[in-house]
Coordinates of N, CA and C in Angstrom, one line a residue:
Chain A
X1 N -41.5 -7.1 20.6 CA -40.3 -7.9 20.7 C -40.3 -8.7 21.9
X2 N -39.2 -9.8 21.8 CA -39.9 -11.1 23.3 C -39.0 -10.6 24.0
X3 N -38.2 -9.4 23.5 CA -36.6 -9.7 24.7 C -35.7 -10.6 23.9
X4 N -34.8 -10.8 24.9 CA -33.2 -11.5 24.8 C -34.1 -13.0 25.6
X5 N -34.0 -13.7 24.6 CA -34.3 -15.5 25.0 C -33.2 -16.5 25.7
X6 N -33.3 -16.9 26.5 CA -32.2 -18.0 26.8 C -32.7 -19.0 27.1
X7 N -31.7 -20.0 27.1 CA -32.5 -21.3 26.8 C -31.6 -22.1 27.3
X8 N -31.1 -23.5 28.4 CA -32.9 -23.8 29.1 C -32.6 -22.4 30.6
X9 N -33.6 -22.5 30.9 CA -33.3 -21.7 32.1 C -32.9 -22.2 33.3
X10 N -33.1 -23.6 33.4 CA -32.7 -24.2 34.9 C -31.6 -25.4 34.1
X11 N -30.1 -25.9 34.3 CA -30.0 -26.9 34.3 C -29.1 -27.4 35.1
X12 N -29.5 -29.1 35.3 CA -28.4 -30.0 36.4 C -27.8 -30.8 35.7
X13 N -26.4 -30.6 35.8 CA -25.3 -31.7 35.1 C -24.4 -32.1 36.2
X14 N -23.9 -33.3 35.5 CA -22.9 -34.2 36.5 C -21.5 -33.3 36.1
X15 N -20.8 -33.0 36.9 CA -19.5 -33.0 36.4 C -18.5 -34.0 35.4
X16 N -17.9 -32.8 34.7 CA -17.7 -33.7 33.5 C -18.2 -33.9 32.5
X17 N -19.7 -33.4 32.4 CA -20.4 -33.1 31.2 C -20.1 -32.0 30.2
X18 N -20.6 -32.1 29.2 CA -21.1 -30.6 27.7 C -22.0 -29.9 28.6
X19 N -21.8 -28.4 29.1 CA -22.9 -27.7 28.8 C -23.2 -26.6 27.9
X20 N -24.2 -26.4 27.4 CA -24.7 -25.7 26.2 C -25.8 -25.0 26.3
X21 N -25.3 -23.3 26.3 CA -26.3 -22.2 26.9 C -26.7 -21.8 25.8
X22 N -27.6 -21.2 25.6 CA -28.4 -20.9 24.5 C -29.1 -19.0 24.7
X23 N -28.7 -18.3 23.5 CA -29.4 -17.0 23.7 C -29.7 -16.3 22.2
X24 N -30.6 -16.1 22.3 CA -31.3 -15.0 21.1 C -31.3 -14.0 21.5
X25 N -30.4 -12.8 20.8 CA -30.5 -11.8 21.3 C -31.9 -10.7 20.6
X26 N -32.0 -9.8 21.1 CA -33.1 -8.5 20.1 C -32.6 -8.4 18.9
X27 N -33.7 -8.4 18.1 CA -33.4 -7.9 16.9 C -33.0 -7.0 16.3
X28 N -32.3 -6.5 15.5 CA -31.4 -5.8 15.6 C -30.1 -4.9 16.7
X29 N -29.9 -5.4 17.4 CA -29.2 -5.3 18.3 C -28.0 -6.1 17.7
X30 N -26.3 -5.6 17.7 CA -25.4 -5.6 17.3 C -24.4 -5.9 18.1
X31 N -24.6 -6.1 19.3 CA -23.7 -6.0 20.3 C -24.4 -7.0 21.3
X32 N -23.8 -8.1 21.9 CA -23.8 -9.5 22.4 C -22.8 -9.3 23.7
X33 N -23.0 -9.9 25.3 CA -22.5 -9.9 25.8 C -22.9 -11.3 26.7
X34 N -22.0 -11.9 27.4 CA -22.5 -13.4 28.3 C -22.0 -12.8 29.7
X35 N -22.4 -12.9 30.6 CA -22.3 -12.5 32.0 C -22.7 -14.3 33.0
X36 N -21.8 -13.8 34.0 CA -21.7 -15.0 35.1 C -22.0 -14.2 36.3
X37 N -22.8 -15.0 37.0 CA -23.3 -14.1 38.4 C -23.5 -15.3 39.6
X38 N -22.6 -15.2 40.4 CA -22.4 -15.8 41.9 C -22.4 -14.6 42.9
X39 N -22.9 -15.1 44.4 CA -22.7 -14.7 45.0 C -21.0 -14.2 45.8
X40 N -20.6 -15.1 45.1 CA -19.3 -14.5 45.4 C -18.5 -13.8 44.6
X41 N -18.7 -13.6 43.2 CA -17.6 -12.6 42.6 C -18.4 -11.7 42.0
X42 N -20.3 -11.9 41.9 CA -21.0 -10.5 41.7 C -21.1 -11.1 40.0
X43 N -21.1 -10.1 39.6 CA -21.6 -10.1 37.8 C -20.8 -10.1 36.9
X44 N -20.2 -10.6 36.8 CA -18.5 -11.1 35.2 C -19.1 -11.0 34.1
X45 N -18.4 -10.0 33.4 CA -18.3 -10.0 32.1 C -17.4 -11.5 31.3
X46 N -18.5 -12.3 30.4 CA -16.9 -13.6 30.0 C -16.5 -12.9 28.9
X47 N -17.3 -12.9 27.8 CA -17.2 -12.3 26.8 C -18.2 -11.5 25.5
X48 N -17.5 -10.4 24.8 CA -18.2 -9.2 24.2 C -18.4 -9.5 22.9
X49 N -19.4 -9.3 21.7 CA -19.6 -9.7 20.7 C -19.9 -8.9 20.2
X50 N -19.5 -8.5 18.6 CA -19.7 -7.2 18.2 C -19.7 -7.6 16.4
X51 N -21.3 -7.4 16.0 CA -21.1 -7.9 14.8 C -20.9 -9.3 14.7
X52 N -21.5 -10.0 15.7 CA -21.3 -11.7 15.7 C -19.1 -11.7 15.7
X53 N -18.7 -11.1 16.1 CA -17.1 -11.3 16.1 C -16.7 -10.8 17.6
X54 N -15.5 -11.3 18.3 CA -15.9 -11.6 19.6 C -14.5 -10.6 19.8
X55 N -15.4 -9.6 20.5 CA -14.3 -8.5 20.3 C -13.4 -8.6 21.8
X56 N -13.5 -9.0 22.9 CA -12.8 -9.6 24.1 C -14.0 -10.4 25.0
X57 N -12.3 -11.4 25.2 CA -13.1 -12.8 25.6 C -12.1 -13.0 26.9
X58 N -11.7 -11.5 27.4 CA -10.4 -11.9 28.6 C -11.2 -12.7 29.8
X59 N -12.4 -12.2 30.2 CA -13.2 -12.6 31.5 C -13.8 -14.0 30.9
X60 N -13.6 -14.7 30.2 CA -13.8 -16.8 30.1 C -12.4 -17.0 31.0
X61 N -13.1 -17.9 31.8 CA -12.3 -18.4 33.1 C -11.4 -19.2 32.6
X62 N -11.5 -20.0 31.2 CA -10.5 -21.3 31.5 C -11.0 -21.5 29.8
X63 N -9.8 -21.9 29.2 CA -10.7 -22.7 27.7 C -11.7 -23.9 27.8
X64 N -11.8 -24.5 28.8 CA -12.8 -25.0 29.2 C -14.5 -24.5 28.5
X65 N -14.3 -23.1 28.6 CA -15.2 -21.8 28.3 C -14.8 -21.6 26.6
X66 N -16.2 -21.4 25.9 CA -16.2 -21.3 24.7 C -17.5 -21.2 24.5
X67 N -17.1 -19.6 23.2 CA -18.4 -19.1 23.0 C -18.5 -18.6 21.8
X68 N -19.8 -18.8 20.6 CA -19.6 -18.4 19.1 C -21.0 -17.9 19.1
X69 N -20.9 -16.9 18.2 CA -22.0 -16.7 17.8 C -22.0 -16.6 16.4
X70 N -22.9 -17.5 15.3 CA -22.8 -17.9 13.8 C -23.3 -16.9 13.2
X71 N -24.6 -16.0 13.4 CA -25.2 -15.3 12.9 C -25.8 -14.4 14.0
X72 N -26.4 -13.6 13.8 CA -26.8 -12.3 14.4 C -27.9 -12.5 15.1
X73 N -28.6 -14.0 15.1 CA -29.9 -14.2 16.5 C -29.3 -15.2 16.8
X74 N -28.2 -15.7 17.1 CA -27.7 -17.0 17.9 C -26.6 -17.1 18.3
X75 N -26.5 -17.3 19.5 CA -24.7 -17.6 20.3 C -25.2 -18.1 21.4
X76 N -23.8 -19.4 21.4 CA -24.0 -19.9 22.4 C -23.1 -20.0 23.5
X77 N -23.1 -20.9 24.8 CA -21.8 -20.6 25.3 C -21.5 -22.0 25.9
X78 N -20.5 -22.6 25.4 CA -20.4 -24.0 25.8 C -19.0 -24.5 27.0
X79 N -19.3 -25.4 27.9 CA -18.6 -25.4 29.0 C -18.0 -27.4 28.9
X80 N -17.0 -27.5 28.5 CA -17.2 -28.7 28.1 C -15.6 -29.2 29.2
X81 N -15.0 -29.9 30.0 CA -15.7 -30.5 31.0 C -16.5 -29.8 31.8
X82 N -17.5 -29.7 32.6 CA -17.8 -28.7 33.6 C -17.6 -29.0 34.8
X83 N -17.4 -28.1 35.9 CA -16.7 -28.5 36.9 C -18.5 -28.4 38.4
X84 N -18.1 -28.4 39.4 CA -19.0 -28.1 40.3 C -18.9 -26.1 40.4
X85 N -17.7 -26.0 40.5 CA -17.1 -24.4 40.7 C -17.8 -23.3 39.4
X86 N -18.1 -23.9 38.6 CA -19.1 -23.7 37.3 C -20.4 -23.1 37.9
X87 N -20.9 -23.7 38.4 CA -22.3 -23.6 39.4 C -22.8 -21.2 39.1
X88 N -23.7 -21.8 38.5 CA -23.7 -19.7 38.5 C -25.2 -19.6 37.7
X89 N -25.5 -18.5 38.0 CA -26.7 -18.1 37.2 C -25.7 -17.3 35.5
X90 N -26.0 -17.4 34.3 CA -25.3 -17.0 33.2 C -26.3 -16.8 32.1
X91 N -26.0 -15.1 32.1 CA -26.8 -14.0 31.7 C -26.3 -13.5 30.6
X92 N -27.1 -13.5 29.1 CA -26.8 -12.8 27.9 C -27.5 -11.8 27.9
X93 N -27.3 -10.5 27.3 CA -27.6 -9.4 27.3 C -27.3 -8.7 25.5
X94 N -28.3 -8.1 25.3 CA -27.4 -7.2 24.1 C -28.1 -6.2 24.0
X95 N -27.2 -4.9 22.7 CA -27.3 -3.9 22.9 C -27.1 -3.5 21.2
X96 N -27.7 -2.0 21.0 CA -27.7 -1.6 19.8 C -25.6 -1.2 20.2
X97 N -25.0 -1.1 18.8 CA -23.5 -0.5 19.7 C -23.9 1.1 19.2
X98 N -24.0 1.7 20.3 CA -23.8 3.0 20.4 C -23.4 3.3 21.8
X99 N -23.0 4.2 22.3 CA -22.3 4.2 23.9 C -23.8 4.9 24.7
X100 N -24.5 5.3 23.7 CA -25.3 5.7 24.7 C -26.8 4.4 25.1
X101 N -26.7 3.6 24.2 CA -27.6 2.2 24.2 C -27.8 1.5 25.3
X102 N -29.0 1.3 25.8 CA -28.3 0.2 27.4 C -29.0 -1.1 26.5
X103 N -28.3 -2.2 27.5 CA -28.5 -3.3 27.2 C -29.6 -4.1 27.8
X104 N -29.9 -4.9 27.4 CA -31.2 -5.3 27.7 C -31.0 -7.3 28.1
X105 N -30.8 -7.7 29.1 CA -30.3 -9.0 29.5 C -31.7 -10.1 29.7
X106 N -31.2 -11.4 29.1 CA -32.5 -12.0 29.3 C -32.8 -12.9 30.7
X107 N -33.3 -13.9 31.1 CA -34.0 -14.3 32.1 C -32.8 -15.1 32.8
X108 N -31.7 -15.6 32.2 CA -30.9 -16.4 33.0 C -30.7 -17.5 32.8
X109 N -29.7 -18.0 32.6 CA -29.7 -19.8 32.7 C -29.0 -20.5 34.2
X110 N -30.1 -21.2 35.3 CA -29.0 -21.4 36.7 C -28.7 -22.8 36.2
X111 N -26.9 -22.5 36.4 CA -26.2 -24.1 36.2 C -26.2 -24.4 37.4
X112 N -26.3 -25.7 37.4 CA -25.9 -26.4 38.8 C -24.7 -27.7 38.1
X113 N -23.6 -27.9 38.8 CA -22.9 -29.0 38.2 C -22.4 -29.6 39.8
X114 N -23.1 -31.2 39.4 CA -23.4 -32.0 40.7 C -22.0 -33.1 41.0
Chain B
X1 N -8.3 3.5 33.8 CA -9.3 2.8 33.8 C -10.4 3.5 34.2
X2 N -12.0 3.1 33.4 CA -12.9 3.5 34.2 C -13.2 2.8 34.7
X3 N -14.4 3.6 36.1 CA -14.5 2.3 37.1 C -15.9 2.8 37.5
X4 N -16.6 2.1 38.1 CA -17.7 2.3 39.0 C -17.3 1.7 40.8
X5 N -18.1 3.0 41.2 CA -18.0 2.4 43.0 C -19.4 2.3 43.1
X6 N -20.1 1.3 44.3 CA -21.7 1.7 45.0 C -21.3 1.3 46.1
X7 N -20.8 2.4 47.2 CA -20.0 2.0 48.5 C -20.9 1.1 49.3
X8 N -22.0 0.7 49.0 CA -23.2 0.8 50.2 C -23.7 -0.7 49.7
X9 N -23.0 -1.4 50.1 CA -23.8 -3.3 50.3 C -25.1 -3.5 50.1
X10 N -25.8 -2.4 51.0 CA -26.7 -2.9 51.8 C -27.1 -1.5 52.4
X11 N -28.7 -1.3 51.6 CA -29.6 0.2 52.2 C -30.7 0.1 52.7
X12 N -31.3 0.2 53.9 CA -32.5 -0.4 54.4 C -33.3 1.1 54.7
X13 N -34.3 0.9 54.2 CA -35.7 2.4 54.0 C -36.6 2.0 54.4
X14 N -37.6 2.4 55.3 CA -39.3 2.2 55.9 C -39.4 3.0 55.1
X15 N -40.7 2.0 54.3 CA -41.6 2.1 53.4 C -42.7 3.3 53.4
X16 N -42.5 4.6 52.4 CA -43.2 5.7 52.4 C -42.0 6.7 52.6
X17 N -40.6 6.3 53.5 CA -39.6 7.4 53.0 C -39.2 7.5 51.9
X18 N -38.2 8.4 51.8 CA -37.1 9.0 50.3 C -35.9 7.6 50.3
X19 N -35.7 7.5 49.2 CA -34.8 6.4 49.3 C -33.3 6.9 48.5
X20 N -32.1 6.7 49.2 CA -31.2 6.9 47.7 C -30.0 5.9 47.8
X21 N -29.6 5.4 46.9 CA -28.8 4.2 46.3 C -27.5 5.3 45.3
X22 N -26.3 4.8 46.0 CA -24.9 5.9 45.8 C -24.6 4.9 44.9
X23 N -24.1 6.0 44.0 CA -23.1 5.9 42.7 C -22.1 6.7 42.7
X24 N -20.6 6.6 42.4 CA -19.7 7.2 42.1 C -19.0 6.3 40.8
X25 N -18.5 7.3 39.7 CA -17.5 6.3 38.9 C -16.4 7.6 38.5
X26 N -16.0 6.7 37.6 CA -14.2 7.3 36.9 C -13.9 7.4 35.5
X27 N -14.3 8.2 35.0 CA -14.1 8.1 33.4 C -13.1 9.1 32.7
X28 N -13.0 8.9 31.5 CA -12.3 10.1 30.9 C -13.4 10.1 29.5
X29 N -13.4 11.2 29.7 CA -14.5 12.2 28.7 C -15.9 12.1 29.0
X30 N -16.6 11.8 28.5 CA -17.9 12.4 29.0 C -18.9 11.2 29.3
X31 N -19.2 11.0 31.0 CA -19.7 9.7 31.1 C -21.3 9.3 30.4
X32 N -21.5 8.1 30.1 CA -22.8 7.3 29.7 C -23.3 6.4 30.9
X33 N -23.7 6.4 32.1 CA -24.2 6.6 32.7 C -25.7 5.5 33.0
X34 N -25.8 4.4 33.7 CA -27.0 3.6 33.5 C -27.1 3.1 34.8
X35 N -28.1 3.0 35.3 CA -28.9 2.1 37.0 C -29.8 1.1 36.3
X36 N -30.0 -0.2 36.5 CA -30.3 -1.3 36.6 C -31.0 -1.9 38.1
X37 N -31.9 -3.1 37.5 CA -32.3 -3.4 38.8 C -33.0 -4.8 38.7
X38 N -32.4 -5.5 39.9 CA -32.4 -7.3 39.7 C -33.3 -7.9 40.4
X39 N -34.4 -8.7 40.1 CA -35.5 -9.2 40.9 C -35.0 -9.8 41.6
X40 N -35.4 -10.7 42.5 CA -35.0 -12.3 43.0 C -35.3 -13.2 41.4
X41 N -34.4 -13.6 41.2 CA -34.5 -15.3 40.1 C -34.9 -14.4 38.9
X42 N -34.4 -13.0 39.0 CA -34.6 -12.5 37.7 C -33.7 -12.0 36.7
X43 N -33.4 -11.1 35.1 CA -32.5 -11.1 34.6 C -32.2 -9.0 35.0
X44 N -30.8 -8.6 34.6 CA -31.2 -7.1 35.3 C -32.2 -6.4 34.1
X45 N -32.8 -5.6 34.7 CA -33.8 -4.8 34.1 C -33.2 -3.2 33.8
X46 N -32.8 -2.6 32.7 CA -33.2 -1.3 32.5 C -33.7 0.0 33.3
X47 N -33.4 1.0 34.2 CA -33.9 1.5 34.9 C -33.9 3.1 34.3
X48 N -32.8 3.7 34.0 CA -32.5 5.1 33.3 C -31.2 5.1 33.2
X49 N -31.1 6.0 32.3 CA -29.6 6.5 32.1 C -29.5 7.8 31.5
X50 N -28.4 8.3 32.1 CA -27.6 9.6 31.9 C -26.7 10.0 30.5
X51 N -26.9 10.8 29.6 CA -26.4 10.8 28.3 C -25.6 12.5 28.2
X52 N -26.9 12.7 28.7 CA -26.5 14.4 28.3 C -27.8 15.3 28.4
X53 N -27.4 17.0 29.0 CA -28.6 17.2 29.4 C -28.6 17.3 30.7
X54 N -30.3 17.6 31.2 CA -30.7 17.9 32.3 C -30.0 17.0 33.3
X55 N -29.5 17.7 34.4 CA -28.8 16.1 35.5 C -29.9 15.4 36.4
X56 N -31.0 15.5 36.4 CA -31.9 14.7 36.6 C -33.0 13.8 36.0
X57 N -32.3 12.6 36.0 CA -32.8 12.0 35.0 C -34.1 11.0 35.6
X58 N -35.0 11.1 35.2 CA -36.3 10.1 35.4 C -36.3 9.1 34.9
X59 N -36.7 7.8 35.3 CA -36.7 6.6 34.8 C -38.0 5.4 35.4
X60 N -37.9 4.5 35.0 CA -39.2 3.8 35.3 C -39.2 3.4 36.9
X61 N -40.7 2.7 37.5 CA -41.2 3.1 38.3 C -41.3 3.7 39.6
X62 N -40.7 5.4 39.2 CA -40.7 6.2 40.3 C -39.4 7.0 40.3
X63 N -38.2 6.0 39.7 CA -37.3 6.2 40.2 C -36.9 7.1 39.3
X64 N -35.5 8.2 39.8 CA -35.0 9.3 39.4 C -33.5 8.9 40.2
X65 N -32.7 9.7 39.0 CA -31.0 9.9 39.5 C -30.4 11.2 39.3
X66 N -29.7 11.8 39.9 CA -29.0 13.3 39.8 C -27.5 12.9 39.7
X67 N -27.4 13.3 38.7 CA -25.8 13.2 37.8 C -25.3 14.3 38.6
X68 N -23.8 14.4 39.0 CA -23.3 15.2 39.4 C -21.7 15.5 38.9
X69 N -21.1 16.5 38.3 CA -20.1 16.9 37.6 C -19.2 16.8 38.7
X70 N -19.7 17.4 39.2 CA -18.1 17.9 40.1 C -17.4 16.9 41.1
X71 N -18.7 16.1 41.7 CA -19.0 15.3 42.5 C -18.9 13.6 42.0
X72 N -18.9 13.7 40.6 CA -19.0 12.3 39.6 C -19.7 11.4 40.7
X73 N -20.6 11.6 40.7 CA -22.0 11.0 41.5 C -23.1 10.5 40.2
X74 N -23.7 9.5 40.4 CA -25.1 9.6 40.0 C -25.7 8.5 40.9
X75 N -26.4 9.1 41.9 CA -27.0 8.5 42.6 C -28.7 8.4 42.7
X76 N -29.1 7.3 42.8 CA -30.7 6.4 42.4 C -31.3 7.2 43.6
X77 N -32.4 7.3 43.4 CA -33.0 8.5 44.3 C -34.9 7.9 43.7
X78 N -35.4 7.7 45.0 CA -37.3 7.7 44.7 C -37.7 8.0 46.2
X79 N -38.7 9.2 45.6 CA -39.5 10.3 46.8 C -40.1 9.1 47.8
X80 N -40.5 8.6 47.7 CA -41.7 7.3 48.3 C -41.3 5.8 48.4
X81 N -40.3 5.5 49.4 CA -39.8 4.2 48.8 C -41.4 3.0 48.5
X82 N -41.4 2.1 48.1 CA -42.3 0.9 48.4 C -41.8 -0.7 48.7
X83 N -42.2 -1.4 49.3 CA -41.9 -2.9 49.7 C -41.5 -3.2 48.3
X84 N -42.5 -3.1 47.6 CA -41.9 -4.0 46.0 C -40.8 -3.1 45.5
X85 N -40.5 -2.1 46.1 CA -38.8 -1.9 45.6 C -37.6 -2.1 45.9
X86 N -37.7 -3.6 47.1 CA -36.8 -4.3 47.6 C -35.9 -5.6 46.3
X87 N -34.7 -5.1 46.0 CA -34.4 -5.9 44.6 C -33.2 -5.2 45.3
X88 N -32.0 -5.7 44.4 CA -30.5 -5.5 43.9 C -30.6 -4.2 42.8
X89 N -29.6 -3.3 43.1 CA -29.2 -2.2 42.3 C -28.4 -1.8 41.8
X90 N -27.8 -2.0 40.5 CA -26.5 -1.6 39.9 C -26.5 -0.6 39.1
X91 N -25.1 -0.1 39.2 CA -24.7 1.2 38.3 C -23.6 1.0 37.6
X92 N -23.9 1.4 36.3 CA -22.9 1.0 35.0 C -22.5 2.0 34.3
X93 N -21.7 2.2 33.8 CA -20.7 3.4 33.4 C -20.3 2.6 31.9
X94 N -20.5 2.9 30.6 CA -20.0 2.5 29.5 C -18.4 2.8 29.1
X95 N -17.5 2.3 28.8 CA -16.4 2.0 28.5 C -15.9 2.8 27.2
X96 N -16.0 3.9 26.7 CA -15.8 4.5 25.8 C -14.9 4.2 24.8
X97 N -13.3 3.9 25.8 CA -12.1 3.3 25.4 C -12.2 1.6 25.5
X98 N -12.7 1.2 25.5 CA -12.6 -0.3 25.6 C -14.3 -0.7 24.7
X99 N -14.4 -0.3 23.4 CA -15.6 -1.3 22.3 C -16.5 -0.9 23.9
X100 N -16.7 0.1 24.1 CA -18.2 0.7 24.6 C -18.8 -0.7 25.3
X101 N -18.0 -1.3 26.3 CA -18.5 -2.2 27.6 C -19.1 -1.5 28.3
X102 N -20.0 -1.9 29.1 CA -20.3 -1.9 30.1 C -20.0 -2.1 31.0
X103 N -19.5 -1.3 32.4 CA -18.4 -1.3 33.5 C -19.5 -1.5 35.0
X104 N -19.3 -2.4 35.7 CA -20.7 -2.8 36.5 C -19.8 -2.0 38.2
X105 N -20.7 -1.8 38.3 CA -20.6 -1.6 40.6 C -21.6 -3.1 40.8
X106 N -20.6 -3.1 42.1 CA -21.0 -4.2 42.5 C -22.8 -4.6 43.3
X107 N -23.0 -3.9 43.2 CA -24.5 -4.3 43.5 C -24.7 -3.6 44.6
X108 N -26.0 -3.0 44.8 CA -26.5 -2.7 46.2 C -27.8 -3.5 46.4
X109 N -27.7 -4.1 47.7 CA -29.2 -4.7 48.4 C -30.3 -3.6 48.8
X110 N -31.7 -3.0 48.0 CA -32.3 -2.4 48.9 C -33.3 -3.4 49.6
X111 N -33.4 -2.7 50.9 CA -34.4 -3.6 51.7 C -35.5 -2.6 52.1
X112 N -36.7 -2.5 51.4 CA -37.4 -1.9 51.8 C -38.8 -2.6 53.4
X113 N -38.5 -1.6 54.5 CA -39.5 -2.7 55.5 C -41.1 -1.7 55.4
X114 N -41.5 -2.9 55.9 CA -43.2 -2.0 56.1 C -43.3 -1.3 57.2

């Protein structure tokens, strides 16, 4: 298996732009999660997917933030205006759902919003 | 609420000592239990976890943790530290009551010197 895929891994946008993160989670794996990682607030949970249905989405900062997943190898997470404060490495992860399952996160996408 | 603590920012080990990375968390009923570990520019990686069973649990390279009942400890533990085990360290506690999240500590820095 290749892992949890994300896609792109590096991007630079102007403020004010669409951005559009991209992840494939493992296969069979049932359980979907997007994580935000700065130096200053550490590793945020935004939101949890379970069964492609988005079981809490309390940690999306702003509706600004918005995140679907259509089928069971694709979700994305879209940031549409984006601000500079956006700026983060943002990490999808999934997991079989069982409590004792760890999750397995992919390579990262670093935003920069200029 | 459960929680995770990793009191310790920042653990610095010469290379060839015993190394150990603190865990405390807070649960109700019976914790699930996981350590993780973050390259530079990488995604977190899988390290071991605690389910049930022996309280010393082995996990990939080198590394070992001792679950502790009384103490609600499970702290990261390797006989021999090495330079390449200088990375970020988390400890995650699964959410039993909350769709089986994952509950993060905030990270520890090890700095391993030569």
């Amino acid at each position: 298996d290749a892992g949890v895929i994300q896609s792109p891994r590096h991007e630079v946008t102007e403020m004010g732009q669409e951005v559009t993160l991209r992840c494939k989670p493992i296969s069979g794996h049932n359980s979907l999660f997007w994580y935000r990682q700065t130096m200053m607030r550490g590793l945020e949970l935004l939101i949890y997917f379970n069964n492609n249905v988005p079981i809490d989405d309390s940690g999306m900062p702003e509706d600004r933030f918005s995140a679907k997943m259509p089928n069971a190898s694709f979700s994305t997470l879209k940031i549409q205006p984006s601000e500079p404060r956006d700026s983060a490495v943002y990490f999808c992860a999934s997991s079989r759902q069982a409590p004792a399952s760890e999750a397995f996160f992919g390579q990262g996408t670093r935003l920069t919003v200029v | 609420a459960q929680s995770v603590a990793q009191p310790e920012d920042q653990v610095n080990v010469a290379e060839g000592n015993p190394l150990t990375v603190k865990c405390t968390y807070s649960v109700s009923g019976n914790p699930y239990l996981f350590w993780y570990v973050q390259y530079p520019n990488r995604g977190l990686q899988f390290l071991l976890k605690y389910i049930t069973g022996d309280n010393l649990v082995k996990g990939s390279y080198g590394f070992e943790a001792e679950f502790n009942k009384s103490q609600t400890s499970f702290h990261l533990k390797k006989p021999s530290a090495l330079v390449s085990d200088s990375a970020l360290y988390f400890c995650a506690v699964r959410d039993i009551g909350s769709n089986y999240q994952l509950i993060w500590g905030a990270g520890t820095k090890l700095i391993i010197k030569p």
